[in-house]
XYZ file of C-alpha atoms in Angstrom:
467
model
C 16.641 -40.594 42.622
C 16.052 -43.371 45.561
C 14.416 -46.253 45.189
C 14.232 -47.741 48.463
C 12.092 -49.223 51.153
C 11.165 -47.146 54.215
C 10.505 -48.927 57.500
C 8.407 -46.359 59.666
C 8.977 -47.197 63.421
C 5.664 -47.573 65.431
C 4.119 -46.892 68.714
C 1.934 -49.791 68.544
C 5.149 -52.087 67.865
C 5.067 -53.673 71.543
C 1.589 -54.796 70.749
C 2.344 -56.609 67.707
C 0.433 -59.657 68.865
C -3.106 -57.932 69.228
C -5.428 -59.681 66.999
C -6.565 -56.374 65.332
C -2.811 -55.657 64.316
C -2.162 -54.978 60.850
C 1.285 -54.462 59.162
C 2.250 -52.199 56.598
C 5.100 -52.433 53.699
C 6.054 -48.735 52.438
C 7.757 -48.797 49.272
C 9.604 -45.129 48.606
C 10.987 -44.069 45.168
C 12.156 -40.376 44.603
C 13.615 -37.730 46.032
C 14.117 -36.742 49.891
C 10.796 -35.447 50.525
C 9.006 -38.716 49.478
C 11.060 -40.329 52.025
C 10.146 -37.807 54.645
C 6.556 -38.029 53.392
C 6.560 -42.020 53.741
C 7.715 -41.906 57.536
C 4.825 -39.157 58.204
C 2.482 -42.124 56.138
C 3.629 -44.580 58.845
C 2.470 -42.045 61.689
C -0.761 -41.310 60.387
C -1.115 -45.059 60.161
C 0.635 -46.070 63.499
C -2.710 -44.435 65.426
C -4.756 -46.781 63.297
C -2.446 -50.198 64.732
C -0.554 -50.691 62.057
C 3.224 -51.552 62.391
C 5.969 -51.888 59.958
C 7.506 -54.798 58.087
C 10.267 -54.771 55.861
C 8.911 -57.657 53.703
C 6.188 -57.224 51.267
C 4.652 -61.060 51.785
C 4.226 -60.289 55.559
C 1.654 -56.948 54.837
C -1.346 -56.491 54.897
C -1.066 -52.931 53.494
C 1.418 -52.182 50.685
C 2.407 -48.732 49.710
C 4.284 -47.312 46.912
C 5.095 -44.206 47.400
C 5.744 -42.357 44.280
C 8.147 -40.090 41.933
C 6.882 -39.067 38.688
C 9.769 -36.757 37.504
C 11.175 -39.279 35.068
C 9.459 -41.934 32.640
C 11.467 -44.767 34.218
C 10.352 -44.197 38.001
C 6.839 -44.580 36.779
C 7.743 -47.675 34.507
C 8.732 -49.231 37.993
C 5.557 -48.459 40.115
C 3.829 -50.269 36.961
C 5.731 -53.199 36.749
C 5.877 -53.584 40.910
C 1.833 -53.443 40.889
C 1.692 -56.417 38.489
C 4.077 -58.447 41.121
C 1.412 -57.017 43.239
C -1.576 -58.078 41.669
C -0.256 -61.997 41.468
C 0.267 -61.852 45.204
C -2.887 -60.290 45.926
C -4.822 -63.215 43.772
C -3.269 -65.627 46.110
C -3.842 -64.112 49.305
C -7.574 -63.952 48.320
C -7.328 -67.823 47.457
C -6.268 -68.127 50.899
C -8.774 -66.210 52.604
C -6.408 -63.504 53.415
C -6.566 -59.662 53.165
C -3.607 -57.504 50.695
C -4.799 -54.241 50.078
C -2.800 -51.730 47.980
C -2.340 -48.063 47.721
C -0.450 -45.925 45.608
C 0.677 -42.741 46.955
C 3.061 -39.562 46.318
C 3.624 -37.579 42.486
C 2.657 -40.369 39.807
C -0.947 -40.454 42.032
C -1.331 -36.871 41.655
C -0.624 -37.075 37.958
C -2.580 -40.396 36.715
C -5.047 -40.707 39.404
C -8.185 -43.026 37.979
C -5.752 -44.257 34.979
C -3.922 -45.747 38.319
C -7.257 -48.313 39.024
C -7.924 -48.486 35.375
C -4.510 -49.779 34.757
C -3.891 -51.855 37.704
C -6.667 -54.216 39.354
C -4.670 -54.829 42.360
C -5.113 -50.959 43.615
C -7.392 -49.925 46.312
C -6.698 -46.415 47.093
C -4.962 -43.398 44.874
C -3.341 -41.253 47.646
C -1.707 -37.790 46.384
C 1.129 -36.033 48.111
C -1.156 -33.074 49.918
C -3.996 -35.692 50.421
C -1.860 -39.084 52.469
C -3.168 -37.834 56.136
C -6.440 -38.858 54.882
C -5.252 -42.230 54.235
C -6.393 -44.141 56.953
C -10.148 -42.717 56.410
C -9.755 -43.844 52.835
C -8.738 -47.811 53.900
C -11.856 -47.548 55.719
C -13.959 -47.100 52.717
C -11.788 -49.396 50.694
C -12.735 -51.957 53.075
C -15.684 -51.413 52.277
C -15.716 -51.944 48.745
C -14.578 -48.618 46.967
C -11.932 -48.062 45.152
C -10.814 -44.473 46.577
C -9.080 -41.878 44.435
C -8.113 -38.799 46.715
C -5.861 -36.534 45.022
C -7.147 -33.080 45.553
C -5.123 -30.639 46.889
C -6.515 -30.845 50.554
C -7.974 -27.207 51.594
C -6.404 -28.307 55.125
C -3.305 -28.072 56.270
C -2.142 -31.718 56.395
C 0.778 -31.610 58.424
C -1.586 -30.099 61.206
C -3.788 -33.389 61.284
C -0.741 -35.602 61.896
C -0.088 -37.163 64.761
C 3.080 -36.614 66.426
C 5.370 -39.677 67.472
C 6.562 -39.969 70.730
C 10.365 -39.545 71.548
C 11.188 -43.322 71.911
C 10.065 -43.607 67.533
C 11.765 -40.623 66.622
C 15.155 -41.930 68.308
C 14.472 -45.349 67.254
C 14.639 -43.654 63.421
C 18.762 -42.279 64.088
C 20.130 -38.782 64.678
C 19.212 -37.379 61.292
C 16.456 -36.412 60.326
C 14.144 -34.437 57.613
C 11.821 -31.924 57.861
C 9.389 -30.306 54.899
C 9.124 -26.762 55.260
C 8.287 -25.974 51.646
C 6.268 -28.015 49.051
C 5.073 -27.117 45.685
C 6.951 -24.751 42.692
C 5.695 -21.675 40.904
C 8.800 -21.747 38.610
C 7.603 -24.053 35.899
C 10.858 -24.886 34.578
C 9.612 -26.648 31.182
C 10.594 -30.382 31.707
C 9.384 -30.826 35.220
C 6.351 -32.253 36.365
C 6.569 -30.895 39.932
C 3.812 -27.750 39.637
C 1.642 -30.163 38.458
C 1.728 -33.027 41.116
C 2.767 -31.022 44.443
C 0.801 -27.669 43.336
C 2.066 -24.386 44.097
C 4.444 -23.040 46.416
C 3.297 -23.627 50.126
C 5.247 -22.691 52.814
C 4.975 -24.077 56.632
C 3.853 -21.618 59.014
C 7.116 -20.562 61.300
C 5.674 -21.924 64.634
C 4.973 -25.404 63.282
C 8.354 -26.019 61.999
C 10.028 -25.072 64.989
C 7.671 -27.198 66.886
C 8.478 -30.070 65.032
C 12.761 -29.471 65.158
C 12.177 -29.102 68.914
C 10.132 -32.378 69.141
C 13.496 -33.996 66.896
C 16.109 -32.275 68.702
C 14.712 -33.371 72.595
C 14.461 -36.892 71.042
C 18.001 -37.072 70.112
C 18.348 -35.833 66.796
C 21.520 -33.827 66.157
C 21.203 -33.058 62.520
C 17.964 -31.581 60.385
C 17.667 -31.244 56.531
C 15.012 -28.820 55.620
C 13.154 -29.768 52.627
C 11.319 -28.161 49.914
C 11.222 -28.155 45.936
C 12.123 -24.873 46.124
C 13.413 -24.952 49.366
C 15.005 -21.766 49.461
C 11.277 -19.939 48.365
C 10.317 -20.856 51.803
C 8.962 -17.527 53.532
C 7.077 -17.095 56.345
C 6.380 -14.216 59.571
C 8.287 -13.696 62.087
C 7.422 -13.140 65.750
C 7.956 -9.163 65.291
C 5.408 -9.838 62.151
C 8.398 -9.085 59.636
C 8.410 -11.501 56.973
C 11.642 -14.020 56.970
C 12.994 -15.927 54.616
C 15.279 -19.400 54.681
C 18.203 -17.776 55.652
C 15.895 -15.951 58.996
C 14.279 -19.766 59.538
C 18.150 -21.120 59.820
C 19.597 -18.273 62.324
C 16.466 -19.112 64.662
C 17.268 -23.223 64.269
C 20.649 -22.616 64.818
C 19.541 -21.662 68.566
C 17.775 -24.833 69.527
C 19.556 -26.841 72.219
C 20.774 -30.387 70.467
C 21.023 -28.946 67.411
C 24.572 -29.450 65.864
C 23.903 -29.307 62.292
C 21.438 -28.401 59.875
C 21.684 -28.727 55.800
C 18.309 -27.731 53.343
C 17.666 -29.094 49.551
C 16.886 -28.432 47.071
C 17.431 -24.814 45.963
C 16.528 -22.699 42.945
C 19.328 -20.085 42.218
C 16.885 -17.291 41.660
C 15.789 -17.648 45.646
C 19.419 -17.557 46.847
C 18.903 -14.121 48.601
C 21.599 -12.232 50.464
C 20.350 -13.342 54.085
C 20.597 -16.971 53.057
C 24.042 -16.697 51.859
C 24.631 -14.581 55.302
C 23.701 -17.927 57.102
C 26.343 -19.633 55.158
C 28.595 -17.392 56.348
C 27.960 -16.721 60.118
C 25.920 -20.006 61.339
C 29.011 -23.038 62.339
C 26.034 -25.301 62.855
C 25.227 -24.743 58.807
C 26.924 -27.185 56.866
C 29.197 -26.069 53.990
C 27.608 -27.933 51.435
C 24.652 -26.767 48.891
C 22.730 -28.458 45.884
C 21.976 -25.418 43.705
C 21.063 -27.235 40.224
C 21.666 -25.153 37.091
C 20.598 -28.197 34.590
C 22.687 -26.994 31.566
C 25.263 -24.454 30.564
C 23.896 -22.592 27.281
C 22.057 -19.441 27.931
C 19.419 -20.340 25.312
C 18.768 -23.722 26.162
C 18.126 -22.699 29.920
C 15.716 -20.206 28.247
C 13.836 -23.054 26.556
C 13.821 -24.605 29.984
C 12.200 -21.559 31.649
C 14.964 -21.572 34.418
C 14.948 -17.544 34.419
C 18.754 -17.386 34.541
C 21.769 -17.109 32.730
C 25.183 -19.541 32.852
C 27.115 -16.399 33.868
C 24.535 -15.243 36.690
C 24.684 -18.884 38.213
C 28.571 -18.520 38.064
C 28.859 -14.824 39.824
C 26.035 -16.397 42.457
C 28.654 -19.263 42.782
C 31.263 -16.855 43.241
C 29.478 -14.755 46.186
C 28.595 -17.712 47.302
C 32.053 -19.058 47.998
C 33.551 -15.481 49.097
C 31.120 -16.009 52.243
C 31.813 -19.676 52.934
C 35.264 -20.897 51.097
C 35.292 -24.546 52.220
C 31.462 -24.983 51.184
C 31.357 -27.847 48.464
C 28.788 -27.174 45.359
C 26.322 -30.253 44.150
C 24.240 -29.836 41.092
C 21.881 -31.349 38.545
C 22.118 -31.552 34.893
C 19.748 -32.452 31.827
C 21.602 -33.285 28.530
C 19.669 -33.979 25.450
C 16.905 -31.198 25.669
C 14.955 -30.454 22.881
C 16.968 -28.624 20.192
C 20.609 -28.853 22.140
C 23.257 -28.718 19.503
C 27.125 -29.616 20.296
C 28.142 -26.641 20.909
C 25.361 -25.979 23.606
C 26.385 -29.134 25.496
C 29.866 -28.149 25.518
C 28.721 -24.427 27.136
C 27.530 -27.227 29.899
C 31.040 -29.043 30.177
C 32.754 -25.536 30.438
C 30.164 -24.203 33.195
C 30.739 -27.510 35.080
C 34.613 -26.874 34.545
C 34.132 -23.317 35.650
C 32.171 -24.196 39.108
C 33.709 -27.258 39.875
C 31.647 -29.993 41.554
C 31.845 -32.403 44.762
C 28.532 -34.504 43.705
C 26.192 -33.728 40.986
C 22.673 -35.640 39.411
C 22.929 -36.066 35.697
C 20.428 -37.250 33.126
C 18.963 -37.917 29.859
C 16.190 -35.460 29.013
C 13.232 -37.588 29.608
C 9.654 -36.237 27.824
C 6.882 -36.224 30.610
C 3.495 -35.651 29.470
C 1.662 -31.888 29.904
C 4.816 -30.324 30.795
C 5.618 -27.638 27.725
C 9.009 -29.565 27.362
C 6.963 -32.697 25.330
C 5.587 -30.269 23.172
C 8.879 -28.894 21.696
C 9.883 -29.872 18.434
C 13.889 -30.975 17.453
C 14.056 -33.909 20.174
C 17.187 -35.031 20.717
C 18.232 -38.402 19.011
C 18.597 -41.137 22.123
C 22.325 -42.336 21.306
C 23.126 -38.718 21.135
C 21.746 -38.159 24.252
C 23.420 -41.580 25.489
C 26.734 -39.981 24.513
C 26.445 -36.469 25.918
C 25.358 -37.966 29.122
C 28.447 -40.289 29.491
C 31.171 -37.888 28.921
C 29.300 -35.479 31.060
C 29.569 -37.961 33.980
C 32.731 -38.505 33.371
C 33.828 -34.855 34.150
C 31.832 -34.727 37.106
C 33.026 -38.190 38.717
C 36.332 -36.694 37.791
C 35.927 -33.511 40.089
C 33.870 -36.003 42.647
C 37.069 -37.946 43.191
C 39.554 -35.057 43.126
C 37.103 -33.464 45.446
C 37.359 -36.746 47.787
C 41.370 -36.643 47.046
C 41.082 -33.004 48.325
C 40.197 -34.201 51.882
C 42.780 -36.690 52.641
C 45.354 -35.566 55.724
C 42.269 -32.619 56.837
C 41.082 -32.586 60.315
C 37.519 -32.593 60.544
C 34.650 -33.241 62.279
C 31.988 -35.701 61.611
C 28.414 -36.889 62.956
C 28.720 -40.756 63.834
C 25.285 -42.097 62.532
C 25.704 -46.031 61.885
C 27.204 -48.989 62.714
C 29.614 -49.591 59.307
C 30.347 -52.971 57.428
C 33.107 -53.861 59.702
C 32.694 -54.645 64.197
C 33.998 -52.045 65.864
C 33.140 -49.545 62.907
C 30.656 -46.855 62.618
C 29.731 -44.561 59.583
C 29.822 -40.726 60.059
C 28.952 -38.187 58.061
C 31.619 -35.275 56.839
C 30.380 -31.649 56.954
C 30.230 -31.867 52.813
C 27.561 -35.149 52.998
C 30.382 -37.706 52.406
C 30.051 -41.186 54.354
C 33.128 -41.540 57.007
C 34.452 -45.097 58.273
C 36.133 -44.799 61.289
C 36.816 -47.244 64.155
C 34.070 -46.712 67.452
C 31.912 -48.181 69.340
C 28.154 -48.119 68.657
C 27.642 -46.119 71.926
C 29.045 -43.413 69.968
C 26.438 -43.441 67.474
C 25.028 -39.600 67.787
C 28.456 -38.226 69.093
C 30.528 -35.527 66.785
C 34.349 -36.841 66.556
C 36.974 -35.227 65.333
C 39.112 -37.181 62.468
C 42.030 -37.408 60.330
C 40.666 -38.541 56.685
C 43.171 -41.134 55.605
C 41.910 -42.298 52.466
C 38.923 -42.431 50.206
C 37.019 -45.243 48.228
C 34.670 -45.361 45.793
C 31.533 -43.580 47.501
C 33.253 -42.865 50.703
C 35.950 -42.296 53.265
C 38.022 -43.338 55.949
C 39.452 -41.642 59.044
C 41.251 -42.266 62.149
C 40.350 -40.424 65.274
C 42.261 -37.543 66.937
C 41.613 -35.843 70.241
C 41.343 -32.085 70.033
């Protein structure tokens, strides 16, 4: 999970000193798609004059833009809105204007509790809803406190504005792009059919609209997201329904386009066309995050996932006979209801069977309405504590012997930012890892070709080669 600020580049930036100029903090915790869904927040709110700050006390909009898939992340939108609510007391003893909104998954889920809870809030924004969100300011303005969280009949992405080339560059050379929101799986301890809705997948033309508008403005590399990414499904110009892998061959065609990457994936939607892609597409990178969650074919009963350990290990398998050098990532939930000892360790021995480069672990955490909070035989919290440390020690294990793996390989990497060091830029390896190599910021968007000479704790470090 992130927890980080998002600073939205703006159209309006250049005419920052307009009297009617407002500025806007976005606050993003959660996974990739609330980050994505944050910089389309800052669109929709760059035709309205607003422009981004990176410091809370300068706005005069705040936005928290939320994850509600574990207990904590919600513990930390409450506790920032009390911060909130002391700031906003003193800008109104000074005459000044603070509004607040919350937006993204713990608005969909809490809605009115949201204003009941917190004074400071103005507006309750939900994930499907936030392109309505500068028609809702308005009637906050205006007094109301406005709680939109339906699941908008209208397509939102469709009533977006689109940002001209010079704010897409300005944002780097990656980029995301949604394709797919909302789950039908209803895996038993997630929250995520209840606060993005059902699987909805972009329409075909819009999508490639959108990685044409990103590719002409410099971007060279496009993760697709989705919370079941791989469900994504959609129909084709011959009026043939495609699938992921389909939506990937026709990406792989756009001019500018070096590399493309998509999370996160279910197993059970890993179809033979997708893993096709893996195997035939150079501009697909060899790295997946296919979470299994645990190991024991009963517990991943009692978590709905509608799989077995061994299935998820023969997918692995095919998986890897198409694309050898591809590097797995995966999540993991120790401490579900009922897990005995001898279920955990099924979960050490799958994670010893796959093998890992990066993997998510964590503590089962109850969230309210899923069927997961009603199970009896919780887990004790120490036990959990336990589990969850040795389990992260096998997978940091693999993560480093993984890194160790790389050392002396040729490869080639996407320069993306400058690094700690002048002279130093940051690249990206075709398995996610962060590069340090010596260049020149001019480079920043070029693909290099490197010797990795060493690694460090979350990264690596290369010299260049010609080739």
């Amino acid at each position: 999970m992130t927890d980080q600020t998002t600073l939205i580049p703006n159209p309006v930036a250049q005419a920052a000193d307009r009297t009617n100029t407002r500025k806007v903090f976005i606050k993003t915790y959660g996974c990739q798609m609330n980050v994505y869904d944050s910089v389309r927040m800052g669109d929709a709110l760059a035709s309205e004059g607003y422009v981004t700050t990176d410091r809370a006390e300068d706005a005069d909009l705040v936005l928290l833009n939320t994850c509600h898939i574990r207990e904590k992340a919600a513990d930390k939108v409450y506790s920032a809105l009390g911060r909130l609510r002391d700031m906003k007391k003193e800008r109104n003893a000074e005459g000044r204007e603070l509004m607040v909104g919350v937006t993204g998954c713990v608005a969909q889920a809490e809605g009115e509790e949201i204003l009941r809870r917190s004074s400071a809030v103005d507006v309750v924004i939900g994930p499907q809803t936030y392109h309505r969100l500068p028609q809702a300011l308005k009637r906050a303005r205006q007094g109301e406190r406005v709680v939109d969280t339906d699941y908008a009949v209208e397509d939102k992405f469709e009533h977006l504005p689109v940002p001209d080339k010079k704010v897409i560059r300005s944002r780097g050379v990656t980029s995301f792009l949604t394709v797919q929101e909302g789950c039908d799986k209803f895996c038993t301890f997630c929250v995520v059919p209840y606060t993005r809705g059902s699987e909805v997948s972009r329409p075909l033309a819009q999508i490639l609209d959108e990685a044409k508008q990103l590719a002409d403005a410099g971007v060279r590399e496009i993760t697709l997201l989705g919370q079941n990414v791989n469900a994504w499904h959609g129909t084709g110009p011959d009026g043939s329904t495609w699938g992921l892998g389909d939506l990937l061959y026709r990406l792989a065609e756009i001019p500018g386009l070096a590399r493309l990457r998509y999370t996160t994936s279910h197993p059970r939607d890993m179809d033979d066309r997708l893993i096709e892609a893996h195997r035939d597409l150079r501009a697909l990178m060899p790295y997946l995050h296919l979470p299994v969650q645990a190991g024991s074919d009963r517990v991943l009963k009692a978590m709905n996932r509608r799989h077995t350990a061994e299935e998820y290990i023969r997918l692995i398998e095919r998986i890897r006979a198409a694309r050898p050098d591809i590097a797995l990532s995966g999540d993991f939930i120790v401490g579900f209801p009922g897990e005995t000892d001898a279920e955990f360790e099924d979960t050490l021995k799958l994670v010893e069977t796959v093998r890992y480069a990066q993997s998510f672990s964590f503590k089962y955490s109850t969230r309210p309405g899923t069927p997961g909070a009603e199970l009896g035989s919780q887990v004790a919290e120490e036990v959990k504590a336990e589990r969850l440390e040795r389990l992260q020690a096998l997978l940091l294990k693999q993560q480093h012997e993984f890194a160790e793996s790389c050392v002396g390989k040729v490869i080639d990497i996407l320069l993306e930012k400058p690094g700690r060091m002048p002279e130093q830029l940051i690249g990206r390896s075709p398995w996610l890892q962060s590069v340090n190599v010596d260049a020149k910021s001019s480079q920043i968007g070029d693909i290099i070709s490197v010797r990795i000479v060493g690694t460090g704790p979350n990264s690596l470090f290369a010299e260049r080669i010609e080739r």
